Amino acid sequence: MQPVKGWKMSELTIRETMTPAAPVAASPAVAAKLDELEYETRLIDYDWRMSTAFAKSGVSGMWKSQEAIFTAIQIGRRYGWTPVHSLQNLYPLQGSAHFKAISAMGLVLPHADKPPDVKRETDKDGRPFSCTVIYTRKGVKTERTFSMDDAKQAGLVKSSGSWAFYAANMLYWRAGMFAAREAFPDVLSGIYAVEEIANMSAEDYERGARDITPEDDSTGLKDQLDAIAFDG
């Protein structure tokens, strides 16, 4: 503020000029967003503390390190899962997290008109031959079939393993995942089941797979999260 020539600015005028304006109250939308961010920040802190406990407990499934457990929990949060649910239904494989087929197919149920229709066929000897899964979404049906011929042509069937002992289940997982991804791309986009990737049941994979989680943390994630401080 420039004083007028010949006019002396009083102390009161200077004080009034330099007094900061009262803060403007945030709009309801902004306030709600700030509350949401604070909640998410505290949830991250909670999940990190939970990851520490799970890592020390030795009962975190195939997720071993604190960082890996934390990552699995964050992926599960996207789908509304609890930390325990995430560790039970996600598997580390080929540098990514994959779902059990039954869990992935369960994600789409709230979006379907009804549970999927399942049709199973056997060969002349009564052995599982094919499975058809039909999803209905907003009146539109999506049907996919997977057969033992398809599995053999793809080189999936071995003399031993899940296809030899649990053929009916493996056919169901394959047909079900194909149908679910096609009918619900907005839910399952980019999601593949461990049964598809590992070509075995999730249980067999868990029994036979080695722990691929690195012991050291080259990303610095642990140090960054440990440095976060929260009030209350």
Coordinates of C-alpha atoms in Angstrom, one line a residue:
M1 CA 0.0 0.0 0.0
Q2 CA 1.5 3.3 -1.1
P3 CA 0.7 6.4 1.1
V4 CA -0.6 9.5 -0.4
K5 CA 1.9 12.4 -0.6
G6 CA 1.8 14.5 2.5
W7 CA -0.2 11.9 4.4
K8 CA 1.4 10.0 7.3
M9 CA 0.4 6.4 7.7
S10 CA -0.6 5.8 11.3
E11 CA 0.5 2.8 13.3
L12 CA -3.1 1.6 13.3
T13 CA -3.3 1.8 9.6
I14 CA -0.1 -0.2 9.2
R15 CA -1.4 -2.8 11.6
E16 CA -4.7 -3.2 9.8
T17 CA -2.9 -3.3 6.4
M18 CA -0.6 -6.1 7.6
T19 CA -3.2 -8.2 9.4
P20 CA -3.7 -11.5 7.5
A21 CA -7.2 -12.3 6.2
A22 CA -9.2 -14.8 8.1
P23 CA -8.9 -18.3 6.6
V24 CA -11.6 -19.3 4.2
A25 CA -13.6 -22.4 5.3
A26 CA -13.2 -25.4 2.9
S27 CA -16.1 -26.4 0.9
P28 CA -17.9 -29.6 2.0
A29 CA -16.5 -31.4 -1.0
V30 CA -12.9 -30.4 -0.1
A31 CA -13.4 -31.2 3.5
A32 CA -14.7 -34.6 2.7
K33 CA -11.7 -35.2 0.4
L34 CA -9.3 -34.2 3.2
D35 CA -11.1 -36.5 5.6
E36 CA -10.8 -39.3 3.1
L37 CA -7.0 -38.7 2.6
E38 CA -6.5 -38.7 6.4
Y39 CA -8.4 -42.0 6.7
E40 CA -6.3 -43.6 3.9
T41 CA -3.1 -42.4 5.5
R42 CA -4.0 -43.9 8.8
L43 CA -5.1 -47.1 7.1
I44 CA -1.7 -47.4 5.4
D45 CA -0.1 -47.0 8.8
Y46 CA -2.4 -49.7 10.2
D47 CA -1.6 -52.1 7.3
W48 CA 2.1 -51.6 7.7
R49 CA 1.9 -52.4 11.4
M50 CA -0.2 -55.5 10.5
S51 CA 2.4 -56.5 7.9
T52 CA 5.1 -56.4 10.6
A53 CA 3.0 -58.7 12.9
F54 CA 2.2 -61.1 10.1
A55 CA 5.9 -61.3 9.0
K56 CA 6.9 -62.2 12.5
S57 CA 4.1 -64.7 13.0
G58 CA 5.1 -67.1 10.3
V59 CA 1.5 -67.7 9.3
S60 CA 1.3 -65.3 6.3
G61 CA 0.9 -67.9 3.7
M62 CA 3.2 -67.5 0.7
W63 CA 3.9 -63.9 1.5
K64 CA 7.0 -63.8 3.7
S65 CA 8.7 -60.4 3.9
Q66 CA 7.0 -57.4 5.5
E67 CA 7.1 -55.5 2.2
A68 CA 5.5 -58.4 0.3
I69 CA 2.8 -58.8 2.9
F70 CA 2.1 -55.1 2.8
T71 CA 1.8 -55.2 -1.0
A72 CA -0.7 -58.1 -0.9
I73 CA -2.8 -56.3 1.7
Q74 CA -2.9 -53.1 -0.5
I75 CA -4.0 -55.2 -3.5
G76 CA -6.7 -56.8 -1.5
R77 CA -7.9 -53.4 -0.2
R78 CA -8.8 -52.5 -3.8
Y79 CA -11.5 -55.2 -3.7
G80 CA -12.7 -54.6 -0.2
W81 CA -10.7 -57.5 1.4
T82 CA -9.4 -57.7 4.9
P83 CA -5.7 -58.3 5.4
V84 CA -6.3 -61.9 6.3
H85 CA -8.5 -62.5 3.3
S86 CA -5.8 -61.0 1.0
L87 CA -3.1 -63.3 2.4
Q88 CA -5.3 -66.3 2.0
N89 CA -6.4 -65.6 -1.6
L90 CA -3.5 -64.0 -3.3
Y91 CA -0.3 -65.8 -4.5
P92 CA 3.1 -64.4 -5.6
L93 CA 3.9 -65.8 -9.0
Q94 CA 6.1 -64.5 -11.8
G95 CA 6.7 -61.2 -10.2
S96 CA 3.0 -60.4 -9.7
A97 CA 0.1 -61.2 -7.4
H98 CA -2.5 -63.7 -8.7
F99 CA -5.9 -64.7 -7.3
K100 CA -7.3 -68.1 -6.6
A101 CA -9.8 -68.8 -9.3
I102 CA -12.6 -69.2 -6.8
S103 CA -11.8 -65.8 -5.4
A104 CA -11.5 -64.0 -8.7
M105 CA -14.8 -65.5 -9.8
G106 CA -16.3 -64.5 -6.5
L107 CA -15.5 -60.8 -7.3
V108 CA -17.9 -60.7 -10.1
L109 CA -20.9 -62.3 -8.3
P110 CA -22.3 -58.9 -7.1
H111 CA -22.3 -57.7 -10.7
A112 CA -24.1 -60.8 -12.1
D113 CA -27.8 -61.3 -12.3
K114 CA -27.4 -64.7 -10.6
P115 CA -24.7 -67.3 -9.8
P116 CA -23.3 -68.8 -13.0
D117 CA -24.8 -71.9 -14.6
V118 CA -22.4 -74.8 -14.9
K119 CA -22.7 -77.7 -17.3
R120 CA -20.3 -80.7 -17.0
E121 CA -19.8 -83.5 -19.5
T122 CA -18.0 -86.8 -19.1
D123 CA -16.6 -89.2 -21.7
K124 CA -17.8 -92.7 -22.3
D125 CA -15.8 -93.9 -19.3
G126 CA -17.3 -91.4 -17.0
R127 CA -14.2 -89.2 -16.7
P128 CA -14.5 -85.4 -16.8
F129 CA -14.4 -84.2 -20.4
S130 CA -15.6 -80.6 -20.5
C131 CA -17.1 -77.8 -18.5
T132 CA -19.3 -74.9 -19.6
V133 CA -19.8 -71.8 -17.4
I134 CA -22.5 -69.3 -18.2
Y135 CA -22.7 -65.8 -16.6
T136 CA -25.7 -63.5 -17.0
R137 CA -25.2 -59.8 -16.7
K138 CA -28.1 -57.4 -17.3
G139 CA -29.8 -60.1 -19.3
V140 CA -26.8 -60.8 -21.5
K141 CA -25.4 -64.3 -21.3
T142 CA -21.7 -65.1 -21.7
E143 CA -20.8 -68.7 -22.2
R144 CA -17.4 -70.4 -22.3
T145 CA -16.5 -74.0 -22.5
F146 CA -13.1 -75.7 -21.8
S147 CA -12.5 -79.4 -22.6
M148 CA -9.9 -82.0 -22.0
D149 CA -9.1 -81.8 -25.8
D150 CA -8.4 -78.1 -25.3
A151 CA -6.2 -78.8 -22.4
K152 CA -4.2 -81.5 -24.3
Q153 CA -3.9 -79.3 -27.3
A154 CA -2.4 -76.6 -25.1
G155 CA 0.0 -79.0 -23.5
L156 CA -1.6 -78.7 -20.1
V157 CA -2.2 -82.3 -19.3
K158 CA 0.7 -84.3 -17.8
S159 CA 0.9 -87.9 -16.6
S160 CA 0.6 -86.5 -13.0
G161 CA -0.4 -83.3 -11.4
S162 CA -3.6 -81.4 -11.0
W163 CA -5.0 -82.2 -14.4
A164 CA -4.6 -85.9 -13.7
F165 CA -6.1 -85.9 -10.2
Y166 CA -8.5 -82.9 -10.3
A167 CA -9.6 -82.6 -13.9
A168 CA -13.1 -81.6 -13.1
N169 CA -11.9 -78.7 -11.0
M170 CA -9.3 -77.6 -13.5
L171 CA -11.9 -77.5 -16.3
Y172 CA -14.2 -75.5 -14.2
W173 CA -11.5 -72.9 -13.2
R174 CA -10.5 -72.5 -16.9
A175 CA -14.0 -72.1 -18.3
G176 CA -15.1 -70.0 -15.3
M177 CA -12.2 -67.5 -15.6
F178 CA -12.6 -67.2 -19.4
A179 CA -16.3 -66.5 -19.0
A180 CA -15.9 -64.1 -16.0
R181 CA -13.2 -62.0 -17.8
E182 CA -15.3 -61.8 -20.9
A183 CA -18.5 -60.8 -19.1
F184 CA -16.9 -58.6 -16.5
P185 CA -13.9 -56.9 -18.0
D186 CA -14.4 -53.9 -15.8
V187 CA -13.9 -56.1 -12.7
L188 CA -11.3 -58.7 -13.9
S189 CA -9.3 -56.8 -16.4
G190 CA -5.8 -58.1 -16.3
I191 CA -6.6 -60.6 -13.6
Y192 CA -5.5 -64.2 -14.1
A193 CA -5.9 -67.1 -11.6
V194 CA -3.0 -69.0 -10.2
E195 CA -4.6 -72.1 -11.6
E196 CA -4.1 -70.6 -15.1
I197 CA -0.6 -69.3 -14.7
A198 CA 0.9 -72.2 -12.7
N199 CA -1.3 -74.8 -14.5
M200 CA -2.1 -76.5 -11.2
S201 CA -4.5 -76.1 -8.4
A202 CA -3.8 -73.3 -5.9
E203 CA -3.3 -75.9 -3.2
D204 CA -0.7 -77.9 -5.3
Y205 CA 1.1 -74.7 -6.1
E206 CA 1.2 -73.6 -2.5
R207 CA 2.6 -77.0 -1.5
G208 CA 5.2 -77.2 -4.2
A209 CA 6.3 -73.6 -4.9
R210 CA 9.3 -72.1 -3.4
D211 CA 9.3 -68.8 -1.6
I212 CA 10.3 -66.3 -4.3
T213 CA 10.1 -63.2 -2.0
P214 CA 13.5 -61.5 -1.7
E215 CA 14.9 -61.1 1.8
D216 CA 16.4 -57.7 1.2
D217 CA 14.5 -54.6 0.3
S218 CA 16.2 -52.8 -2.6
T219 CA 13.2 -50.4 -3.1
G220 CA 13.6 -48.6 0.2
L221 CA 9.9 -49.1 0.8
K222 CA 10.5 -50.4 4.4
D223 CA 12.6 -47.4 5.4
Q224 CA 10.1 -44.9 3.9
L225 CA 7.1 -46.5 5.7
D226 CA 8.9 -46.9 9.0
A227 CA 9.7 -43.1 8.8
I228 CA 6.0 -42.2 8.7
A229 CA 4.8 -40.8 12.0
F230 CA 1.2 -40.4 13.0
D231 CA -0.6 -38.6 15.8
G232 CA -3.0 -40.6 18.0

